[in-house]
Amino acid sequence: HDISDRKELDQMKADFVNMVSHDLRTPLTGMRAFLDSLGAGVYGELNKKGNQASIRIQSSLTRLVNLVNDLLDVEKMEAGRMEMRFGTYSLKHLVDASLDMVRGFADEQKVTVEVGEIIDADVLADLDRMVQVLQNLLANAIKFSPKGEVVTISSSIEPGFVKVSVTDRGTGIAESDIAQIFDRFRQVAPSKSGVKGGTGLGLAICKAILEQHNGTVGVESQVGEGSTFWFRIPGTQKPEKTA
Ligand code: ADP
């Protein structure tokens, strides 16, 4: 490949992402704020039809904003510009913060999230980014579970590392697809997984974030049985308190 062609392409990509971030994200955020005010009655009471329409548009806007944010994340991670602010956090705090983010979605999907053993450990992490990872794995597990099923989160300790697992009894993933789902824009054929929406970017972003944590991510899955997505990041068990 010609180097100058490649450079030009990289520049075009960077310009495009800048355009997306400024020309799309800013007005979208403004629209969302306006709809929030509308729903809160700041501009007077809407009738029932108006309210329903406002709620529908609000959820489309949320999807759009999420898609734009995912695209920006991917660009940042490709350019090696995903900045991490590392600190020491308790695993319990990380898990609780992630559970808070998906509780509403789980209720909506009629899926129960069960919390197994969460080790009393400290992890070295960018808290917001790791919450994003765990939220993503939990949301996928919920999304691909049938109604009434249970998703379980648990953890274990390994020398120098903490391992967190999210298990579902959903559709499962064929062995031939597993190698690809961590790639960008990769989704298993809708005929196999049911049409679920999404961008196919979530797991690619998770993997990039985990790599910057010196961590690893993986999955064990069986079609029709379910999946266990896990990751491992540096961490240590807290010494047991002696009373
Ligand atoms: P998205 O969920 O936006 O499609 P992801 O990158 O998070 O993108 O996931 C990529 C694909 O991996 C999904 O479209 C789906 O086919 C598959 N997948 C991810 N998590 C699960 C799961 N828990 N059970 C079954 N399939 C899954």
CSV table of N, CA, C and O in Angstrom, one decimal, residues 15 40 48 59 62 85 91 100 107 114-115 146 152 176 178 243:
chain,number,residue,atom,x,y,z
A,15,ASP,N,-10.9,13.6,10.3
A,15,ASP,CA,-11.8,14.7,10.0
A,15,ASP,C,-13.2,14.3,10.2
A,15,ASP,O,-14.1,15.0,10.7
A,40,ALA,N,-40.8,17.3,31.4
A,40,ALA,CA,-40.9,17.8,32.8
A,40,ALA,C,-42.0,18.9,32.9
A,40,ALA,O,-42.2,19.4,34.0
A,48,LYS,N,-51.7,13.4,26.0
A,48,LYS,CA,-51.3,12.0,26.1
A,48,LYS,C,-50.4,11.6,24.8
A,48,LYS,O,-49.4,11.1,24.9
A,59,SER,N,-36.1,8.0,23.2
A,59,SER,CA,-35.3,6.8,23.2
A,59,SER,C,-34.6,6.6,21.9
A,59,SER,O,-33.5,6.1,21.9
A,62,THR,N,-31.5,8.7,22.4
A,62,THR,CA,-30.5,8.1,23.3
A,62,THR,C,-29.7,7.1,22.5
A,62,THR,O,-28.5,7.0,22.7
A,85,ARG,N,-7.5,7.1,33.6
A,85,ARG,CA,-7.1,7.7,34.9
A,85,ARG,C,-7.2,6.6,35.9
A,85,ARG,O,-8.3,6.3,36.4
A,91,LEU,N,-13.4,-3.8,44.3
A,91,LEU,CA,-14.1,-4.5,43.3
A,91,LEU,C,-15.6,-4.4,43.6
A,91,LEU,O,-16.4,-4.2,42.6
A,100,ASP,N,-25.9,-0.7,39.1
A,100,ASP,CA,-26.9,0.4,39.1
A,100,ASP,C,-27.2,0.8,37.7
A,100,ASP,O,-28.3,1.3,37.4
A,107,ASP,N,-35.0,-4.9,34.5
A,107,ASP,CA,-36.4,-4.9,34.8
A,107,ASP,C,-37.3,-4.9,33.5
A,107,ASP,O,-38.2,-5.7,33.4
A,114,GLU,N,-28.4,-11.8,39.3
A,114,GLU,CA,-28.0,-12.3,40.7
A,114,GLU,C,-26.5,-12.0,40.9
A,114,GLU,O,-25.7,-12.2,40.0
A,115,VAL,N,-26.2,-11.7,42.1
A,115,VAL,CA,-24.8,-11.4,42.5
A,115,VAL,C,-24.2,-12.5,43.3
A,115,VAL,O,-24.7,-12.8,44.3
A,146,PRO,N,-33.6,-15.0,27.5
A,146,PRO,CA,-35.1,-15.0,27.4
A,146,PRO,C,-35.7,-14.4,28.7
A,146,PRO,O,-35.0,-14.4,29.7
A,152,THR,N,-25.9,-14.0,36.1
A,152,THR,CA,-25.1,-14.0,37.3
A,152,THR,C,-23.8,-13.4,37.2
A,152,THR,O,-23.1,-13.6,36.2
A,176,SER,N,-17.7,-21.0,15.8
A,176,SER,CA,-17.2,-20.3,14.6
A,176,SER,C,-17.4,-18.8,14.7
A,176,SER,O,-16.7,-18.0,14.0
A,178,ILE,N,-17.2,-17.0,17.7
A,178,ILE,CA,-16.6,-16.5,18.9
A,178,ILE,C,-15.3,-15.7,18.6
A,178,ILE,O,-15.1,-14.6,19.1
A,243,ALA,N,-10.2,-9.0,64.1
A,243,ALA,CA,-10.9,-8.2,65.1
A,243,ALA,C,-10.2,-8.2,66.4
A,243,ALA,O,-9.5,-9.2,66.8
